[in-house]
mmCIF file of C-alpha atoms in Angstrom:
data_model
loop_
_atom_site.group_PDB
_atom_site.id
_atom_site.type_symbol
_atom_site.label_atom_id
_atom_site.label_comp_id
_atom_site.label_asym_id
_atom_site.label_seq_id
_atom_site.Cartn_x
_atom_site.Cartn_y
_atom_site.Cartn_z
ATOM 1 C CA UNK N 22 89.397 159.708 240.760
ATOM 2 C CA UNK N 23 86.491 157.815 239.608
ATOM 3 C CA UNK N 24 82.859 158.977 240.840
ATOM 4 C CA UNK N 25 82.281 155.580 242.327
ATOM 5 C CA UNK N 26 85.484 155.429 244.867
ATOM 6 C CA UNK N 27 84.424 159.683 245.246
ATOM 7 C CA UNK N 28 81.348 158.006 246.950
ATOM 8 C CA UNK N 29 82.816 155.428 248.667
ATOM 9 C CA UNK N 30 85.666 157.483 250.576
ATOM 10 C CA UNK N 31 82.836 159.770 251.443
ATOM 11 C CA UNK N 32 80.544 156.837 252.595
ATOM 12 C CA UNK N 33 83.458 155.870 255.031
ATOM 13 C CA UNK N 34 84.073 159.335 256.389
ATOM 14 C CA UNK N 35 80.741 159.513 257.137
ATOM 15 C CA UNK N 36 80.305 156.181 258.463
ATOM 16 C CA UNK N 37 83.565 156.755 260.693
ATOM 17 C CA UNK N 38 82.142 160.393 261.953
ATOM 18 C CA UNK N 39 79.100 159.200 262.975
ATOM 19 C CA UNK N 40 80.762 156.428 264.989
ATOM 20 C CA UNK N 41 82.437 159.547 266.855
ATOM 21 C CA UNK N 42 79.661 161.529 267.416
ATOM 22 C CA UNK N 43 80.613 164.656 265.557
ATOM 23 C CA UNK N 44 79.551 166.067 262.381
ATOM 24 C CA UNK N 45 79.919 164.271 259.286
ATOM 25 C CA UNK N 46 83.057 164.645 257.737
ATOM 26 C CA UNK N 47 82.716 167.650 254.506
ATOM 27 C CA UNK N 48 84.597 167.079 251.491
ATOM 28 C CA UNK N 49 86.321 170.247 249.798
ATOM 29 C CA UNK N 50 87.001 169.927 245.820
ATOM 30 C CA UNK N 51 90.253 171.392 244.039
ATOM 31 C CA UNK N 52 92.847 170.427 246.495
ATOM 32 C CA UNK N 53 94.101 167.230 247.982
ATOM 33 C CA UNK N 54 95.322 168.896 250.995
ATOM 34 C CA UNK N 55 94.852 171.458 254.211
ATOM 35 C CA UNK N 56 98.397 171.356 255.331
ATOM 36 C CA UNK N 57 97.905 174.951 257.293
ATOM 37 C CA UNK N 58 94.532 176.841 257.922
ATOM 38 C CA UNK N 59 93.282 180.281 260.073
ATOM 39 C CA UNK N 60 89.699 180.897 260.423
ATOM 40 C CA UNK N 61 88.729 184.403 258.884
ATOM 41 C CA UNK N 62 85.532 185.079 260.280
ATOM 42 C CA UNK N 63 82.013 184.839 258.275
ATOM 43 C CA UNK N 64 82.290 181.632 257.777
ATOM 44 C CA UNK N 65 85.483 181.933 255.501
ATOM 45 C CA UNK N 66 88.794 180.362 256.414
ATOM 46 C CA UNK N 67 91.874 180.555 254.609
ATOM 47 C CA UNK N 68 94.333 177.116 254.071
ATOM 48 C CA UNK N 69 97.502 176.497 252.456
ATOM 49 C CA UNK N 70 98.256 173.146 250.107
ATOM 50 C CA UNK N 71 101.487 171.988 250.787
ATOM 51 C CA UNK N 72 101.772 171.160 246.918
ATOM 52 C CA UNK N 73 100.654 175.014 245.943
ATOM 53 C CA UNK N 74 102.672 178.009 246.241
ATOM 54 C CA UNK N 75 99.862 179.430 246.764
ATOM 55 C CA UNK N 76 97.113 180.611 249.590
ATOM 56 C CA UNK N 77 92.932 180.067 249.239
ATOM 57 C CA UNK N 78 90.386 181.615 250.872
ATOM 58 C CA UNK N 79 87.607 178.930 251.610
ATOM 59 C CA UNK N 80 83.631 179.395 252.054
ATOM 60 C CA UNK N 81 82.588 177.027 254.568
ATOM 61 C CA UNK N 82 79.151 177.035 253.044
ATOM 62 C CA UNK N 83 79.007 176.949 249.273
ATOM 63 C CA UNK N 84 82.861 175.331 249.271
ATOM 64 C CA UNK N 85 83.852 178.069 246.786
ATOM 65 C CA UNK N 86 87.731 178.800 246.687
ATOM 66 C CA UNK N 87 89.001 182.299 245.932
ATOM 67 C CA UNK N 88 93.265 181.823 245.456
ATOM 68 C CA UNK N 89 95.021 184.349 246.874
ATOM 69 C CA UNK N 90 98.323 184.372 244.652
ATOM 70 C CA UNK N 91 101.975 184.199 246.788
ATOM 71 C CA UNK N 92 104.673 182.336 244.063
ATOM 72 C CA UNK N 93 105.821 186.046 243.309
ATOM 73 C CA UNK N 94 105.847 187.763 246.672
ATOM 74 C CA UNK N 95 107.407 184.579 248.170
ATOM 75 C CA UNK N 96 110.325 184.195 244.955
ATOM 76 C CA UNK N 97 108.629 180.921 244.357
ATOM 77 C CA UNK N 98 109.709 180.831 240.726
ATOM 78 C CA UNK N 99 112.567 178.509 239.586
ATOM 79 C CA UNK N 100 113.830 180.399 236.336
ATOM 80 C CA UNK N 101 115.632 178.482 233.464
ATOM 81 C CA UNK N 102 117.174 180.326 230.327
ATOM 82 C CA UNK N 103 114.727 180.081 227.548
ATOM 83 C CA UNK N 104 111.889 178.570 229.583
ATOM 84 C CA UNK N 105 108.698 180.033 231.286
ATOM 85 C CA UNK N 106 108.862 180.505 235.142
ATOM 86 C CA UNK N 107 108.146 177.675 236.435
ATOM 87 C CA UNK N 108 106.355 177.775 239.948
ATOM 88 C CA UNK N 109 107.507 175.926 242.601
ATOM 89 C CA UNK N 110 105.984 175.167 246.257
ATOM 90 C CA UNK N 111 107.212 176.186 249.057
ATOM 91 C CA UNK N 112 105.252 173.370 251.302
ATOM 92 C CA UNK N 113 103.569 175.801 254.156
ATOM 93 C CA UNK N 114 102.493 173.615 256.621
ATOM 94 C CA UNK N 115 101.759 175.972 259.939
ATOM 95 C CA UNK N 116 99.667 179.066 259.911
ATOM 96 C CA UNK N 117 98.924 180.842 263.318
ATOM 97 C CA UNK N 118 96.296 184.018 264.056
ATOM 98 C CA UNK N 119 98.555 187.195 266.012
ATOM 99 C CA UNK N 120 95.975 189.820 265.644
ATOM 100 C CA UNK N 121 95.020 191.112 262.475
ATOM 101 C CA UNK N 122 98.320 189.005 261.033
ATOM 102 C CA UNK N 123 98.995 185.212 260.164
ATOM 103 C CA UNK N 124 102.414 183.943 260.704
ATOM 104 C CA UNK N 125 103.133 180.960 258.242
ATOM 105 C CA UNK N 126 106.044 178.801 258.132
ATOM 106 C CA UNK N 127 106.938 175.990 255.451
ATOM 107 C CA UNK N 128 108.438 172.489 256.215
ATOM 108 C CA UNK N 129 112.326 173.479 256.058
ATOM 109 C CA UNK N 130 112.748 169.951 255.414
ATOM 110 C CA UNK N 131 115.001 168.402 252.694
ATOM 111 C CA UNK N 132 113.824 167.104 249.469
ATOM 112 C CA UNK N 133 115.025 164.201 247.923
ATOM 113 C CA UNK N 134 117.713 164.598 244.996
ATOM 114 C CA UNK N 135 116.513 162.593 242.262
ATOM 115 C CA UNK N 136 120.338 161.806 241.414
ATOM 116 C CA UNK N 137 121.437 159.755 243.607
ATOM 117 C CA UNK N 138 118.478 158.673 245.662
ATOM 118 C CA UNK N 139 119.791 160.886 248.904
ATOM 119 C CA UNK N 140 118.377 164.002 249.987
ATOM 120 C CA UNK N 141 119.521 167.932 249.395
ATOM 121 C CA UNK N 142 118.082 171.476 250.541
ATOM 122 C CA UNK N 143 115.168 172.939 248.854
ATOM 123 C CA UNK N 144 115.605 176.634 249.039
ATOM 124 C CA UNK N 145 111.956 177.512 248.365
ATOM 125 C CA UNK N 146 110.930 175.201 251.509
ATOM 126 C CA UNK N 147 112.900 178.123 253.790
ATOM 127 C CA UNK N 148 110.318 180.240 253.875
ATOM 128 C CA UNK N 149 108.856 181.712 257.328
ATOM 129 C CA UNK N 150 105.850 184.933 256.624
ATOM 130 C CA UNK N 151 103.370 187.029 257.197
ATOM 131 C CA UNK N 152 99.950 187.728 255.742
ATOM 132 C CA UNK N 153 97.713 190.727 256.883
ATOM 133 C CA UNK N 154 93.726 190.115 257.026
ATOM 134 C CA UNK N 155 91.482 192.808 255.029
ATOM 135 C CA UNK N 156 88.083 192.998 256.442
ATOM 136 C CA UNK N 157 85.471 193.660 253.670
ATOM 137 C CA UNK N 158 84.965 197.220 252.306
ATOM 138 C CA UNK N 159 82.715 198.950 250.255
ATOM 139 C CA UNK N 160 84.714 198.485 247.313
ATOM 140 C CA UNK N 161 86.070 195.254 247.815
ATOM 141 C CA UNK N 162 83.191 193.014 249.580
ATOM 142 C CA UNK N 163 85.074 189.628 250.271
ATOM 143 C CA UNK N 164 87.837 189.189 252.657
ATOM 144 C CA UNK N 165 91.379 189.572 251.686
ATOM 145 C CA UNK N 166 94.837 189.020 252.587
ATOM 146 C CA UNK N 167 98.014 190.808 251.866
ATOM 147 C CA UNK N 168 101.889 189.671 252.283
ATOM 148 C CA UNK N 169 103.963 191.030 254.964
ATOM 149 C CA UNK N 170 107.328 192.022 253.069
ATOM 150 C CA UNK N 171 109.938 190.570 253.168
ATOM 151 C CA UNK N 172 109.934 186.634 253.460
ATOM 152 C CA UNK N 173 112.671 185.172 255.904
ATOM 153 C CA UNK N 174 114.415 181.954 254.676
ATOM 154 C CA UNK N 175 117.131 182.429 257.147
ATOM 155 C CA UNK N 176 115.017 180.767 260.302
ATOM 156 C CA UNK N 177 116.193 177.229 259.933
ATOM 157 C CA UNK N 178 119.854 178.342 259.655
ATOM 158 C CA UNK N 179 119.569 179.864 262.928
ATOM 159 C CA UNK N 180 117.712 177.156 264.778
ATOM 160 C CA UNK N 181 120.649 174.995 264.315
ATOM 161 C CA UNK N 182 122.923 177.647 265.567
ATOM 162 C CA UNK N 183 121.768 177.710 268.936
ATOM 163 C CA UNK N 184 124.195 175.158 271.326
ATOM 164 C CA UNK N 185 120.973 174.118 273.328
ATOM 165 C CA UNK N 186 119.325 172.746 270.111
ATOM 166 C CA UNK N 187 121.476 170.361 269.509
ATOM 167 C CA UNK N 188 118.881 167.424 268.406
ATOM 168 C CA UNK N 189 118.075 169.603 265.668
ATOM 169 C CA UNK N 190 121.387 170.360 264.300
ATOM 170 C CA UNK N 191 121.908 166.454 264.165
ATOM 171 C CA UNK N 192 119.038 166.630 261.663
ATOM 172 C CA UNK N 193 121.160 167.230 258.903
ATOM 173 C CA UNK N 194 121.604 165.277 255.688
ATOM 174 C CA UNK N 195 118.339 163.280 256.889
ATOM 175 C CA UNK N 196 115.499 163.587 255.214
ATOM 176 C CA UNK N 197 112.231 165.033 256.632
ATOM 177 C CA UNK N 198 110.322 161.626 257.254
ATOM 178 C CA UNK N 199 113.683 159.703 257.906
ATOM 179 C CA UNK N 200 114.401 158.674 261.492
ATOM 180 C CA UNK N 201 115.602 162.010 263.002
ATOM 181 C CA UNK N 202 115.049 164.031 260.412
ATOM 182 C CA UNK N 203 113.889 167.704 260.150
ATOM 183 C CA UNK N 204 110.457 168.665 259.674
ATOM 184 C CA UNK N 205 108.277 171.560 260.824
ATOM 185 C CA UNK N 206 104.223 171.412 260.687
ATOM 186 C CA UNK N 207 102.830 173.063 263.470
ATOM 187 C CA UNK N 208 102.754 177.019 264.510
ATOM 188 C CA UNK N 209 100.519 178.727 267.083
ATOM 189 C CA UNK N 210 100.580 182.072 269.065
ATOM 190 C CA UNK N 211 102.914 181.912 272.642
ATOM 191 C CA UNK N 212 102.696 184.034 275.315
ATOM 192 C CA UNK N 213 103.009 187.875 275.104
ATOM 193 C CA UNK N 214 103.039 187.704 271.269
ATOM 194 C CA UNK N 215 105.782 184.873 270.480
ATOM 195 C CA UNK N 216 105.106 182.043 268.446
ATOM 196 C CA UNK N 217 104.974 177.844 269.027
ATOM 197 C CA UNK N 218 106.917 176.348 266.489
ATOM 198 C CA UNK N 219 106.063 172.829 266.252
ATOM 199 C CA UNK N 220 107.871 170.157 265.075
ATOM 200 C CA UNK N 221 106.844 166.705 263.190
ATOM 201 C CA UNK N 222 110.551 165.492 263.415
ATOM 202 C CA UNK N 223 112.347 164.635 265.219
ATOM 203 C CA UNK N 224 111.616 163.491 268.597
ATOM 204 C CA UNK N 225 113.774 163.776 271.680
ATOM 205 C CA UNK N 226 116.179 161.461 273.020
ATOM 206 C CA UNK N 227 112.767 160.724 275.023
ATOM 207 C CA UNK N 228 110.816 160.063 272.393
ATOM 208 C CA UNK N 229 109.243 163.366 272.870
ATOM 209 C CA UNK N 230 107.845 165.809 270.434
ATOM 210 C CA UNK N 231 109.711 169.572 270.632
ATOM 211 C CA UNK N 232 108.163 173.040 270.081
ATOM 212 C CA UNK N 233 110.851 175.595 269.767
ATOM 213 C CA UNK N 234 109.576 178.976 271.288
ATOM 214 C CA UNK N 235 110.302 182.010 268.938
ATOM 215 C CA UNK N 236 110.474 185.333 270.937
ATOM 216 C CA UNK N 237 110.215 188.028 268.715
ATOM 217 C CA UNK N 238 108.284 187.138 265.347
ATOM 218 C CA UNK N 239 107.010 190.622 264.987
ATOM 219 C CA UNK N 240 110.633 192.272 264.825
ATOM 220 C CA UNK N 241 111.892 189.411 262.824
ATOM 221 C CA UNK N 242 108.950 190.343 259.887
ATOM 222 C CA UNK N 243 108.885 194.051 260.387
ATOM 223 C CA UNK N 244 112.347 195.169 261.116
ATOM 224 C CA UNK N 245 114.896 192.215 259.741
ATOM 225 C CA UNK N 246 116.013 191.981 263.540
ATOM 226 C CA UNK N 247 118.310 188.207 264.400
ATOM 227 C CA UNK N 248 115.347 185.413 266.058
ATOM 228 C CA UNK N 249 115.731 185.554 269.168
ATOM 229 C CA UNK N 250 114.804 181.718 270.714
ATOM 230 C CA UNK N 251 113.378 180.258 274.015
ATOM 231 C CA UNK N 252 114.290 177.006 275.788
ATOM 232 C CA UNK N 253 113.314 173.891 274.051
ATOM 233 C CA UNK N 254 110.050 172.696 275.063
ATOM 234 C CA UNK N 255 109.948 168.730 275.101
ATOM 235 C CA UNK N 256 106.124 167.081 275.447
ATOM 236 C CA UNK N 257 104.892 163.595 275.957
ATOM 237 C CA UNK N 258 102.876 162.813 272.753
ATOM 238 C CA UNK N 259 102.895 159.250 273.412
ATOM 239 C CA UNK N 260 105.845 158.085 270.541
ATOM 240 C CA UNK N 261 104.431 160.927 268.028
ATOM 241 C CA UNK N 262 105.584 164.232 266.617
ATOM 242 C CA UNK N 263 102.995 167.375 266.171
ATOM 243 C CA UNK N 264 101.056 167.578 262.858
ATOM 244 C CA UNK N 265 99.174 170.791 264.187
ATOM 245 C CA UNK N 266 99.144 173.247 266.686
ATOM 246 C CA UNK N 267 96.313 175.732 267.961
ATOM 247 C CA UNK N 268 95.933 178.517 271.168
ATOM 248 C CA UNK N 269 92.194 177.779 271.835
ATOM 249 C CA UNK N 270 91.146 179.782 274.743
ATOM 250 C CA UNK N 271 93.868 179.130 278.089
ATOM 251 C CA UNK N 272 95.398 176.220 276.684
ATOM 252 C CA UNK N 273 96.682 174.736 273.381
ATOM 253 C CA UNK N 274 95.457 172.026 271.286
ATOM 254 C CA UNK N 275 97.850 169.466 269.777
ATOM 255 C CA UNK N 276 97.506 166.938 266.759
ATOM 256 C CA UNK N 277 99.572 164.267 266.917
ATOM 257 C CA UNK N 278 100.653 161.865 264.643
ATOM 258 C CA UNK N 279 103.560 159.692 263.345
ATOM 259 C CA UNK N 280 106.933 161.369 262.658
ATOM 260 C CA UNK N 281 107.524 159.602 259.323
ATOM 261 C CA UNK N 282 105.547 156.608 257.267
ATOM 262 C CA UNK N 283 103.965 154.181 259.530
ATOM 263 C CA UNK N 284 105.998 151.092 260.553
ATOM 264 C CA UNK N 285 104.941 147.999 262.956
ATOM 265 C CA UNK N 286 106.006 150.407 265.722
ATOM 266 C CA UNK N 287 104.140 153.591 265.026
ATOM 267 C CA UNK N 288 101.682 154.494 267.980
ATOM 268 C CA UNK N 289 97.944 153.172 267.931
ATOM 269 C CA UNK N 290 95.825 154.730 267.272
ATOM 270 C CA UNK N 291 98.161 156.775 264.424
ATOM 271 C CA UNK N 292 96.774 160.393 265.159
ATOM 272 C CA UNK N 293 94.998 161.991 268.336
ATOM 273 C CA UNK N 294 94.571 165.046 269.834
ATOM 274 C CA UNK N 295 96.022 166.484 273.027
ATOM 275 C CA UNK N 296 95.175 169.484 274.814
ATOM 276 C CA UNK N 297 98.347 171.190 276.982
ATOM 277 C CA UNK N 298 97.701 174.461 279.614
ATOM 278 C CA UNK N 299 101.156 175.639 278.190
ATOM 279 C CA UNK N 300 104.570 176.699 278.781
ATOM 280 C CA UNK N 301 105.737 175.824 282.438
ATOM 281 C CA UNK N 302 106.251 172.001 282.741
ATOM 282 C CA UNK N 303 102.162 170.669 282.608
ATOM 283 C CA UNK N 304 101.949 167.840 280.600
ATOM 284 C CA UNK N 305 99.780 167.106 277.794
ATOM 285 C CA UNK N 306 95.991 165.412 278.070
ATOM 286 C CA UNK N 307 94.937 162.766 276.458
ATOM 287 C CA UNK N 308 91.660 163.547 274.798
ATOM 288 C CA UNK N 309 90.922 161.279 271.569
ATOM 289 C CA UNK N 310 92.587 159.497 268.890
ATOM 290 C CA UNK N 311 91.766 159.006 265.546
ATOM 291 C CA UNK N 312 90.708 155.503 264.091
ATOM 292 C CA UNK N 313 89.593 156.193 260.544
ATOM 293 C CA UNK N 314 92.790 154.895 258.457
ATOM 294 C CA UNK N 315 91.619 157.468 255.612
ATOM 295 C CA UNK N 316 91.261 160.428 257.779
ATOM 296 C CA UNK N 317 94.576 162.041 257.998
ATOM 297 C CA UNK N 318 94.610 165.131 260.353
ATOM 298 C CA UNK N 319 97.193 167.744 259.077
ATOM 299 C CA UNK N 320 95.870 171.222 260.415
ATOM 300 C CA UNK N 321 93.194 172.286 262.764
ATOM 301 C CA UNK N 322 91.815 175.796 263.967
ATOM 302 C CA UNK N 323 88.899 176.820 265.603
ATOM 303 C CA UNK N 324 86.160 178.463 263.739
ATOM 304 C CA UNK N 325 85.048 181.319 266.468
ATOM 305 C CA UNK N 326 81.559 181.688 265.328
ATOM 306 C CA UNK N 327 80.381 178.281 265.444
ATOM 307 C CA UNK N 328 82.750 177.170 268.765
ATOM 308 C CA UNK N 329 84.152 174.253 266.360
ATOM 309 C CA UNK N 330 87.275 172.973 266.088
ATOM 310 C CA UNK N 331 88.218 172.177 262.084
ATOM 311 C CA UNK N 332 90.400 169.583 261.178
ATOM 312 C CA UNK N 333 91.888 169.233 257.829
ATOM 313 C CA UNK N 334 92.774 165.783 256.157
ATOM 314 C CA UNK N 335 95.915 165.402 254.142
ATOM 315 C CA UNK N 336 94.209 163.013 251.795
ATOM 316 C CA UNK N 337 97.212 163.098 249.063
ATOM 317 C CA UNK N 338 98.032 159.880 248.804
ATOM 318 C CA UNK N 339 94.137 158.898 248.804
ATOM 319 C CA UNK N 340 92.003 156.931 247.847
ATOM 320 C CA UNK N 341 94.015 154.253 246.948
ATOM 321 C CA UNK N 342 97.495 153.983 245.612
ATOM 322 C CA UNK N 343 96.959 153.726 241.980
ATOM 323 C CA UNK N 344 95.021 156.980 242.236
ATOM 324 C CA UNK N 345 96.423 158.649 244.337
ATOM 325 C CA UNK N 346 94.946 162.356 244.882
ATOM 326 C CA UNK N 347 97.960 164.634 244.581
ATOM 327 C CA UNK N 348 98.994 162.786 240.856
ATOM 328 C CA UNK N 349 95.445 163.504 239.689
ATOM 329 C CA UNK N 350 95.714 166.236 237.008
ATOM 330 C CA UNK N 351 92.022 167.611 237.162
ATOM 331 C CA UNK N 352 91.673 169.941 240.031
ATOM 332 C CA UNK N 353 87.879 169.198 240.239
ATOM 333 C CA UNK N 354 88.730 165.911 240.790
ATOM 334 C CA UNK N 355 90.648 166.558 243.351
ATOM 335 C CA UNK N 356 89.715 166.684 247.207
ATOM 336 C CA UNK N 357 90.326 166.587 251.064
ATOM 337 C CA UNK N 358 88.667 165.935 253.942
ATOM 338 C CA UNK N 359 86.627 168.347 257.072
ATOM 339 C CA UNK N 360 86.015 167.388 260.396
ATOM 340 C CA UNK N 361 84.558 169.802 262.342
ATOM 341 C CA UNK N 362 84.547 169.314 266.546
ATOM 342 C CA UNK N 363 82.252 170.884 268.889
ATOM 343 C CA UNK N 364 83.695 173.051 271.821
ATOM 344 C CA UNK N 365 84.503 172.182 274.396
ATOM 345 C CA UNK N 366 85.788 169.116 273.849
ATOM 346 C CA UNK N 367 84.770 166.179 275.567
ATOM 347 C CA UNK N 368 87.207 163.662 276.305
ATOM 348 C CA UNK N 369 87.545 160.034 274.529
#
């Protein structure tokens, strides 16, 4: 990425926040994308890049990234005879604050087989676990986190086991952007310690976008025990699927956004945020979309300290085409964008 189109993607994020009236947009260097993120405390957040196996620990102040390493507790490797490990992503995408633990959960969507153009399962996109959150000690000063063992990579095999789910079971063979295709991106705390699992595809026979209630997360982690699953949960989006999820206070904040590329029928404007009181048939509130055409909203959590909401860009396929982000091979040249929204929200 040249310096000049650096400037010039920052020049329109700020241009576009200002025209919101929130803060100007940061820019974080070394990634191309917050796919999942949990606010730490102390002004330190931790995110997941969908194309890392890998967690980082974020300062929200100097921007410095510490990497918290996960290819080997998550059996990210793919191992060929004669050839180094080779680490391979496991695309988290949802991340969600239970306590002192974060639940994460990757895509579960197919990839596409480079043979014959269709798409096949990608074992190392099953994964569904746990992270605990070390406050700072005399002997080690920064925030940590440490992996719950084991992984599960059993949780989409047993979401299309259950007879009620049947729109996801119809899923298969599709890929994860396809029409009705699979494709998980969103994961918050429930009620009485379950978790939200939200999903980007598909929709309903409604058009609606489906969370999938899971019951007993902590037994799943700690003690191998079957998932146990609520009812289906269908809400109105307005045509789109959930890109993020987040338990802010009483109620539940929702990015939405399309469920695969965007097409002449895609929703306008592309992403916006909802706010929902919850299980129990309430419907979710408009509160604003999200104009910008290079802001991208992929994960949001509130930072607790500053009563902000923080939204992170997938900014991948940015600035342009024939650079696009996630092909650059320099990490310092890669980067994503911030938003950060004031709380409470006002509505747009």
């Amino acid at each position: 990425m040249s310096y000049v189109n650096k400037l010039s993607t920052l020049a329109a994020a700020l241009l576009c926040a200002c025209a919101q009236g929130v803060h100007a947009d940061d820019v974080f260097h070394g990634h191309c994308d917050g796919s999942a993120g949990v606010y730490l405390g102390q002004g330190q957040f931790v995110i997941a890049d969908d194309d890392s196996p890998d967690l980082f620990i974020v300062d929200r102040t100097t921007k410095a990234s510490r990497l918290v390493a996960l290819a080997k507790d998550l059996d990210s490797f793919k191992k060929k005879k004669g050839e180094p490990p080779k680490p391979k992503e496991p695309d988290t995408e949802g991340a969600a604050m239970v306590g002192d633990r974060i639940y994460w959960i990757s895509s579960h969507g197919l990839k596409r087989d480079k043979d014959d153009g269709g798409f096949e399962d990608d074992p190392y996109r099953l994964r569904f676990f746990a992270t605990t959150v070390l406050k700072p000690t005399k002997q080690q000063k920064n925030m940590g986190l440490q992996v719950v063992k084991p992984y599960r990579d059993d949780l989409k095999a047993s979401l299309l086991k259950v007879p009620t789910f049947k729109v996801l079971a119809d899923t298969a063979g599709k890929g994860p952007e396809e029409p009705h295709g699979f494709n998980i991106e969103g994961l918050a705390a429930g009620p009485d310690g379950s978790l939200l699992i939200g999903f980007r595809n598909p929709l309903s026979a409604a058009g609606h976008a489906l969370l999938a209630p899971l019951q007993n997360p902590a037994k799943v982690i700690d003690k191998g025990k079957p998932f146990q699953w609520g009812s289906l949960i269908e809400l109105d989006l307005q045509g789109r699927g959930i890109r993020s999820i987040e338990k802010v206070g009483k109620q539940w904040l929702i990015i939405a956004g399309p469920t695969g590329d965007p097409t002449a029928s895609t929703p306008s404007p592309r992403f916006a945020l909802f706010s929902w009181a919850g299980p129990g048939g309430s419907k979710p509130v408009f509160v604003q979309g999200f104009d910008d055409p290079r802001f991208h909203p992929e994960a949001m959590f509130e930072d607790t300290d500053r009563k902000e909401l923080v939204l992170l860009s997938d900014d991948g396929d940015e600035p342009d085409p024939g650079h696009r982000c996630k092909k650059l091979k320099n990490p310092a040249d890669k980067s994503f964008k911030v938003r950060y929204l004031k709380l409470p929200l006002s509505q747009r």
